[in-house]
Amino acid sequence: MELSGRIDYTWIVVLVVIDGVIASFVILQIRSREIQFGEVQVRLASRAKEEGSAGAGWTLASFDNGLVMQGQRQGPIVSFYLCYDASRQRYAPTMAEIQEYTRGFGVMRPVQTISATKGDPSARALLEQLRNQIGAKRARMVFQKRRPEKRPTVRAPSWIVGVTLFWPKWSMNADAILNGLDPIEALLDSAQRQYFAPAMAAG
């Protein structure tokens, strides 16, 4: 018996067309988000002292109230933090310094993490209040310490108090981000004084 091995090219064409449509849609979505992110950056410049990029899809900004922002172009995750020197004084690092210590890993190590289920109850309540105000699905506050043995020549803060917001509703809304800068700064400043100052004093 002779078997016929006929190939139906119609289905191949259909699959190629569908794959092309999906790829085009994804590219358009990414491009649209890039344009939105660019517009957000322009608006944020009204309060940003310096702006820059750390690569790998992350963008950086240092604001007039001392906040440093790390935003991800391809994902709705935004981090804000305050920096403290060895004498436990708050300071605003330059963009060159920020870019220096955000490249790679290992310069800072987490000392304490506060989330919806972890940490001091009053600190968790403070974090939950900010999360609701911002409209993020999740929020996490992290207290970090400089690791002097790792890349010792890098200019990095001795301490960082930061908050990461996951899927905030305003991630592409510049006005909402601007309105949130001062509440975020107030939260981190309060958290440093209430919960992290003893650890800083202990070294």
mmCIF file of C-alpha atoms in Angstrom:
data_model
loop_
_atom_site.group_PDB
_atom_site.id
_atom_site.type_symbol
_atom_site.label_atom_id
_atom_site.label_comp_id
_atom_site.label_asym_id
_atom_site.label_seq_id
_atom_site.Cartn_x
_atom_site.Cartn_y
_atom_site.Cartn_z
ATOM 1 C CA MET A 1 0.000 0.000 0.000
ATOM 2 C CA GLU A 2 1.359 3.426 -0.942
ATOM 3 C CA LEU A 3 0.937 6.241 1.598
ATOM 4 C CA SER A 4 0.465 9.809 0.467
ATOM 5 C CA GLY A 5 2.429 12.448 2.458
ATOM 6 C CA ARG A 6 0.646 15.570 1.326
ATOM 7 C CA ILE A 7 1.300 18.753 3.327
ATOM 8 C CA ASP A 8 -1.539 21.195 3.860
ATOM 9 C CA TYR A 9 0.172 24.561 3.439
ATOM 10 C CA THR A 10 -3.048 26.427 4.258
ATOM 11 C CA TRP A 11 -2.606 25.768 7.976
ATOM 12 C CA ILE A 12 1.030 26.822 7.855
ATOM 13 C CA VAL A 13 0.060 30.146 6.279
ATOM 14 C CA VAL A 14 -2.691 30.653 8.872
ATOM 15 C CA LEU A 15 -0.282 29.955 11.741
ATOM 16 C CA VAL A 16 2.310 32.346 10.315
ATOM 17 C CA VAL A 17 -0.313 35.099 9.958
ATOM 18 C CA ILE A 18 -1.603 34.559 13.510
ATOM 19 C CA ASP A 19 1.934 34.561 14.933
ATOM 20 C CA GLY A 20 2.670 37.752 13.007
ATOM 21 C CA VAL A 21 -0.449 39.459 14.363
ATOM 22 C CA ILE A 22 0.386 38.452 17.946
ATOM 23 C CA ALA A 23 3.988 39.625 17.583
ATOM 24 C CA SER A 24 2.845 42.954 16.119
ATOM 25 C CA PHE A 25 0.373 43.428 18.980
ATOM 26 C CA VAL A 26 3.051 42.740 21.603
ATOM 27 C CA ILE A 27 5.489 45.136 19.907
ATOM 28 C CA LEU A 28 2.819 47.851 19.760
ATOM 29 C CA GLN A 29 1.994 47.343 23.450
ATOM 30 C CA ILE A 30 5.660 47.609 24.426
ATOM 31 C CA ARG A 31 6.121 50.676 22.223
ATOM 32 C CA SER A 32 2.999 52.282 23.694
ATOM 33 C CA ARG A 33 4.328 51.706 27.200
ATOM 34 C CA GLU A 34 7.706 53.172 26.222
ATOM 35 C CA ILE A 35 5.970 56.308 24.924
ATOM 36 C CA GLN A 36 3.895 56.554 28.104
ATOM 37 C CA PHE A 37 7.004 56.129 30.229
ATOM 38 C CA GLY A 38 8.755 58.859 28.279
ATOM 39 C CA GLU A 39 5.848 61.220 28.904
ATOM 40 C CA VAL A 40 5.918 60.377 32.606
ATOM 41 C CA GLN A 41 9.648 61.133 32.741
ATOM 42 C CA VAL A 42 9.092 64.547 31.156
ATOM 43 C CA ARG A 43 6.460 65.427 33.769
ATOM 44 C CA LEU A 44 8.529 64.111 36.662
ATOM 45 C CA ALA A 45 11.401 66.353 35.586
ATOM 46 C CA SER A 46 9.560 69.256 37.249
ATOM 47 C CA ARG A 47 10.663 67.862 40.621
ATOM 48 C CA ALA A 48 13.648 65.795 39.618
ATOM 49 C CA LYS A 49 17.055 67.254 40.376
ATOM 50 C CA GLU A 50 18.732 64.629 38.209
ATOM 51 C CA GLU A 51 17.658 61.793 35.949
ATOM 52 C CA GLY A 52 19.535 58.876 34.482
ATOM 53 C CA SER A 53 19.433 55.228 33.546
ATOM 54 C CA ALA A 54 20.944 52.186 35.203
ATOM 55 C CA GLY A 55 20.369 49.941 32.211
ATOM 56 C CA ALA A 56 18.408 46.683 32.030
ATOM 57 C CA GLY A 57 15.176 48.583 31.561
ATOM 58 C CA TRP A 58 15.446 50.593 34.772
ATOM 59 C CA THR A 59 15.294 54.347 34.998
ATOM 60 C CA LEU A 60 16.427 56.533 37.884
ATOM 61 C CA ALA A 61 15.440 59.909 39.274
ATOM 62 C CA SER A 62 16.499 61.932 42.301
ATOM 63 C CA PHE A 63 13.830 64.342 43.562
ATOM 64 C CA ASP A 64 13.945 67.640 45.417
ATOM 65 C CA ASN A 65 12.708 66.087 48.696
ATOM 66 C CA GLY A 66 15.595 63.602 48.795
ATOM 67 C CA LEU A 67 13.731 60.619 47.379
ATOM 68 C CA VAL A 68 15.470 58.389 44.876
ATOM 69 C CA MET A 69 13.204 56.530 42.444
ATOM 70 C CA GLN A 70 13.932 53.368 40.505
ATOM 71 C CA GLY A 71 11.229 52.629 37.949
ATOM 72 C CA GLN A 72 11.025 49.691 35.590
ATOM 73 C CA ARG A 73 10.086 50.464 31.985
ATOM 74 C CA GLN A 74 8.673 47.031 31.219
ATOM 75 C CA GLY A 75 6.879 46.312 34.477
ATOM 76 C CA PRO A 76 4.706 48.139 37.009
ATOM 77 C CA ILE A 77 7.201 47.981 39.876
ATOM 78 C CA VAL A 78 8.488 51.231 41.381
ATOM 79 C CA SER A 79 10.923 51.655 44.278
ATOM 80 C CA PHE A 80 11.585 54.788 46.319
ATOM 81 C CA TYR A 81 14.218 55.206 49.008
ATOM 82 C CA LEU A 82 16.084 57.626 51.247
ATOM 83 C CA CYS A 83 19.849 57.480 51.785
ATOM 84 C CA TYR A 84 21.831 57.931 55.019
ATOM 85 C CA ASP A 85 25.569 58.328 55.524
ATOM 86 C CA ALA A 86 27.837 56.722 58.139
ATOM 87 C CA SER A 87 26.872 59.371 60.718
ATOM 88 C CA ARG A 88 23.192 58.465 60.162
ATOM 89 C CA GLN A 89 22.484 61.787 58.464
ATOM 90 C CA ARG A 90 20.122 61.844 55.528
ATOM 91 C CA TYR A 91 21.621 63.030 52.256
ATOM 92 C CA ALA A 92 20.819 63.128 48.543
ATOM 93 C CA PRO A 93 23.361 61.190 46.446
ATOM 94 C CA THR A 94 24.326 62.459 43.023
ATOM 95 C CA MET A 95 23.102 60.598 39.956
ATOM 96 C CA ALA A 96 26.666 59.428 39.307
ATOM 97 C CA GLU A 97 26.764 57.846 42.772
ATOM 98 C CA ILE A 98 23.337 56.256 42.320
ATOM 99 C CA GLN A 99 24.309 54.752 38.990
ATOM 100 C CA GLU A 100 27.545 53.490 40.516
ATOM 101 C CA TYR A 101 26.012 51.485 43.363
ATOM 102 C CA THR A 102 22.932 50.302 41.452
ATOM 103 C CA ARG A 103 25.073 48.544 38.862
ATOM 104 C CA GLY A 104 25.403 44.911 39.817
ATOM 105 C CA PHE A 105 24.533 43.391 43.170
ATOM 106 C CA GLY A 106 26.012 42.930 46.612
ATOM 107 C CA VAL A 107 26.751 46.501 47.720
ATOM 108 C CA MET A 108 23.741 46.704 50.048
ATOM 109 C CA ARG A 109 22.241 43.917 52.135
ATOM 110 C CA PRO A 110 18.729 43.816 53.628
ATOM 111 C CA VAL A 111 18.617 44.084 57.421
ATOM 112 C CA GLN A 112 14.879 44.209 57.959
ATOM 113 C CA THR A 113 11.815 43.774 55.745
ATOM 114 C CA ILE A 114 8.279 44.937 56.456
ATOM 115 C CA SER A 115 5.321 43.683 54.449
ATOM 116 C CA ALA A 116 1.621 42.987 54.934
ATOM 117 C CA THR A 117 2.466 39.878 56.971
ATOM 118 C CA LYS A 118 5.947 40.569 58.318
ATOM 119 C CA GLY A 119 7.431 43.092 60.720
ATOM 120 C CA ASP A 120 6.334 45.377 63.536
ATOM 121 C CA PRO A 121 2.503 45.714 63.572
ATOM 122 C CA SER A 122 2.606 49.515 63.723
ATOM 123 C CA ALA A 123 5.094 49.626 60.834
ATOM 124 C CA ARG A 124 2.868 47.273 58.847
ATOM 125 C CA ALA A 125 -0.096 49.569 59.505
ATOM 126 C CA LEU A 126 1.930 52.550 58.260
ATOM 127 C CA LEU A 127 2.883 50.644 55.116
ATOM 128 C CA GLU A 128 -0.697 49.509 54.524
ATOM 129 C CA GLN A 129 -1.907 53.098 54.806
ATOM 130 C CA LEU A 130 0.518 54.164 52.071
ATOM 131 C CA ARG A 131 -0.359 51.156 49.911
ATOM 132 C CA ASN A 132 -4.039 52.096 50.046
ATOM 133 C CA GLN A 133 -3.299 55.752 49.363
ATOM 134 C CA ILE A 134 -1.141 54.918 46.341
ATOM 135 C CA GLY A 135 -3.416 52.134 45.116
ATOM 136 C CA ALA A 136 -0.725 49.455 44.835
ATOM 137 C CA LYS A 137 -1.577 45.768 44.964
ATOM 138 C CA ARG A 138 1.378 45.068 47.240
ATOM 139 C CA ALA A 139 4.005 47.084 49.071
ATOM 140 C CA ARG A 140 7.216 46.165 50.855
ATOM 141 C CA MET A 141 9.520 48.303 52.961
ATOM 142 C CA VAL A 142 13.187 47.316 53.249
ATOM 143 C CA PHE A 143 15.941 48.614 55.520
ATOM 144 C CA GLN A 144 19.396 47.998 54.004
ATOM 145 C CA LYS A 145 22.978 48.324 55.190
ATOM 146 C CA ARG A 146 26.159 48.927 53.214
ATOM 147 C CA ARG A 147 28.466 45.930 52.871
ATOM 148 C CA PRO A 148 31.936 47.541 52.995
ATOM 149 C CA GLU A 149 33.665 44.321 51.960
ATOM 150 C CA LYS A 150 31.767 44.282 48.656
ATOM 151 C CA ARG A 151 33.152 46.635 46.008
ATOM 152 C CA PRO A 152 34.720 48.921 48.659
ATOM 153 C CA THR A 153 35.601 51.663 46.181
ATOM 154 C CA VAL A 154 31.950 52.196 45.219
ATOM 155 C CA ARG A 155 30.370 55.355 46.618
ATOM 156 C CA ALA A 156 27.236 54.002 48.272
ATOM 157 C CA PRO A 157 25.017 55.021 51.203
ATOM 158 C CA SER A 158 25.723 53.451 54.589
ATOM 159 C CA TRP A 159 21.999 52.885 55.031
ATOM 160 C CA ILE A 160 18.928 52.856 52.808
ATOM 161 C CA VAL A 161 15.284 52.969 53.847
ATOM 162 C CA GLY A 162 13.081 52.125 50.888
ATOM 163 C CA VAL A 163 9.655 51.029 49.776
ATOM 164 C CA THR A 164 8.758 49.020 46.686
ATOM 165 C CA LEU A 165 5.260 49.338 45.222
ATOM 166 C CA PHE A 166 3.939 46.506 43.081
ATOM 167 C CA TRP A 167 1.372 47.300 40.391
ATOM 168 C CA PRO A 168 0.536 50.816 41.604
ATOM 169 C CA LYS A 169 -2.459 52.241 39.758
ATOM 170 C CA TRP A 170 -0.545 55.410 38.960
ATOM 171 C CA SER A 171 2.565 53.790 37.453
ATOM 172 C CA MET A 172 1.911 55.634 34.160
ATOM 173 C CA ASN A 173 0.264 58.732 35.690
ATOM 174 C CA ALA A 174 2.849 61.465 36.225
ATOM 175 C CA ASP A 175 0.549 63.766 38.217
ATOM 176 C CA ALA A 176 -0.390 60.967 40.605
ATOM 177 C CA ILE A 177 3.270 60.051 41.085
ATOM 178 C CA LEU A 178 4.130 63.675 41.808
ATOM 179 C CA ASN A 179 1.306 63.853 44.352
ATOM 180 C CA GLY A 180 2.636 60.693 45.989
ATOM 181 C CA LEU A 181 6.248 61.837 46.415
ATOM 182 C CA ASP A 182 5.735 63.721 49.672
ATOM 183 C CA PRO A 183 3.588 61.013 51.376
ATOM 184 C CA ILE A 184 6.204 58.414 50.428
ATOM 185 C CA GLU A 185 9.028 60.607 51.759
ATOM 186 C CA ALA A 186 7.073 61.150 54.994
ATOM 187 C CA LEU A 187 6.509 57.402 55.418
ATOM 188 C CA LEU A 188 10.180 56.536 54.946
ATOM 189 C CA ASP A 189 11.385 59.366 57.182
ATOM 190 C CA SER A 190 8.966 58.295 59.924
ATOM 191 C CA ALA A 191 9.939 54.637 59.548
ATOM 192 C CA GLN A 192 13.624 55.504 59.866
ATOM 193 C CA ARG A 193 13.094 57.453 63.080
ATOM 194 C CA GLN A 194 10.633 55.012 64.674
ATOM 195 C CA TYR A 195 11.919 51.597 63.630
ATOM 196 C CA PHE A 196 15.397 51.703 62.124
ATOM 197 C CA ALA A 197 17.317 54.379 64.070
ATOM 198 C CA PRO A 198 18.361 51.938 66.858
ATOM 199 C CA ALA A 199 19.907 49.541 64.325
ATOM 200 C CA MET A 200 21.753 52.455 62.714
ATOM 201 C CA ALA A 201 23.096 53.555 66.103
ATOM 202 C CA ALA A 202 24.253 50.019 66.845
ATOM 203 C CA GLY A 203 26.162 49.966 63.570
#
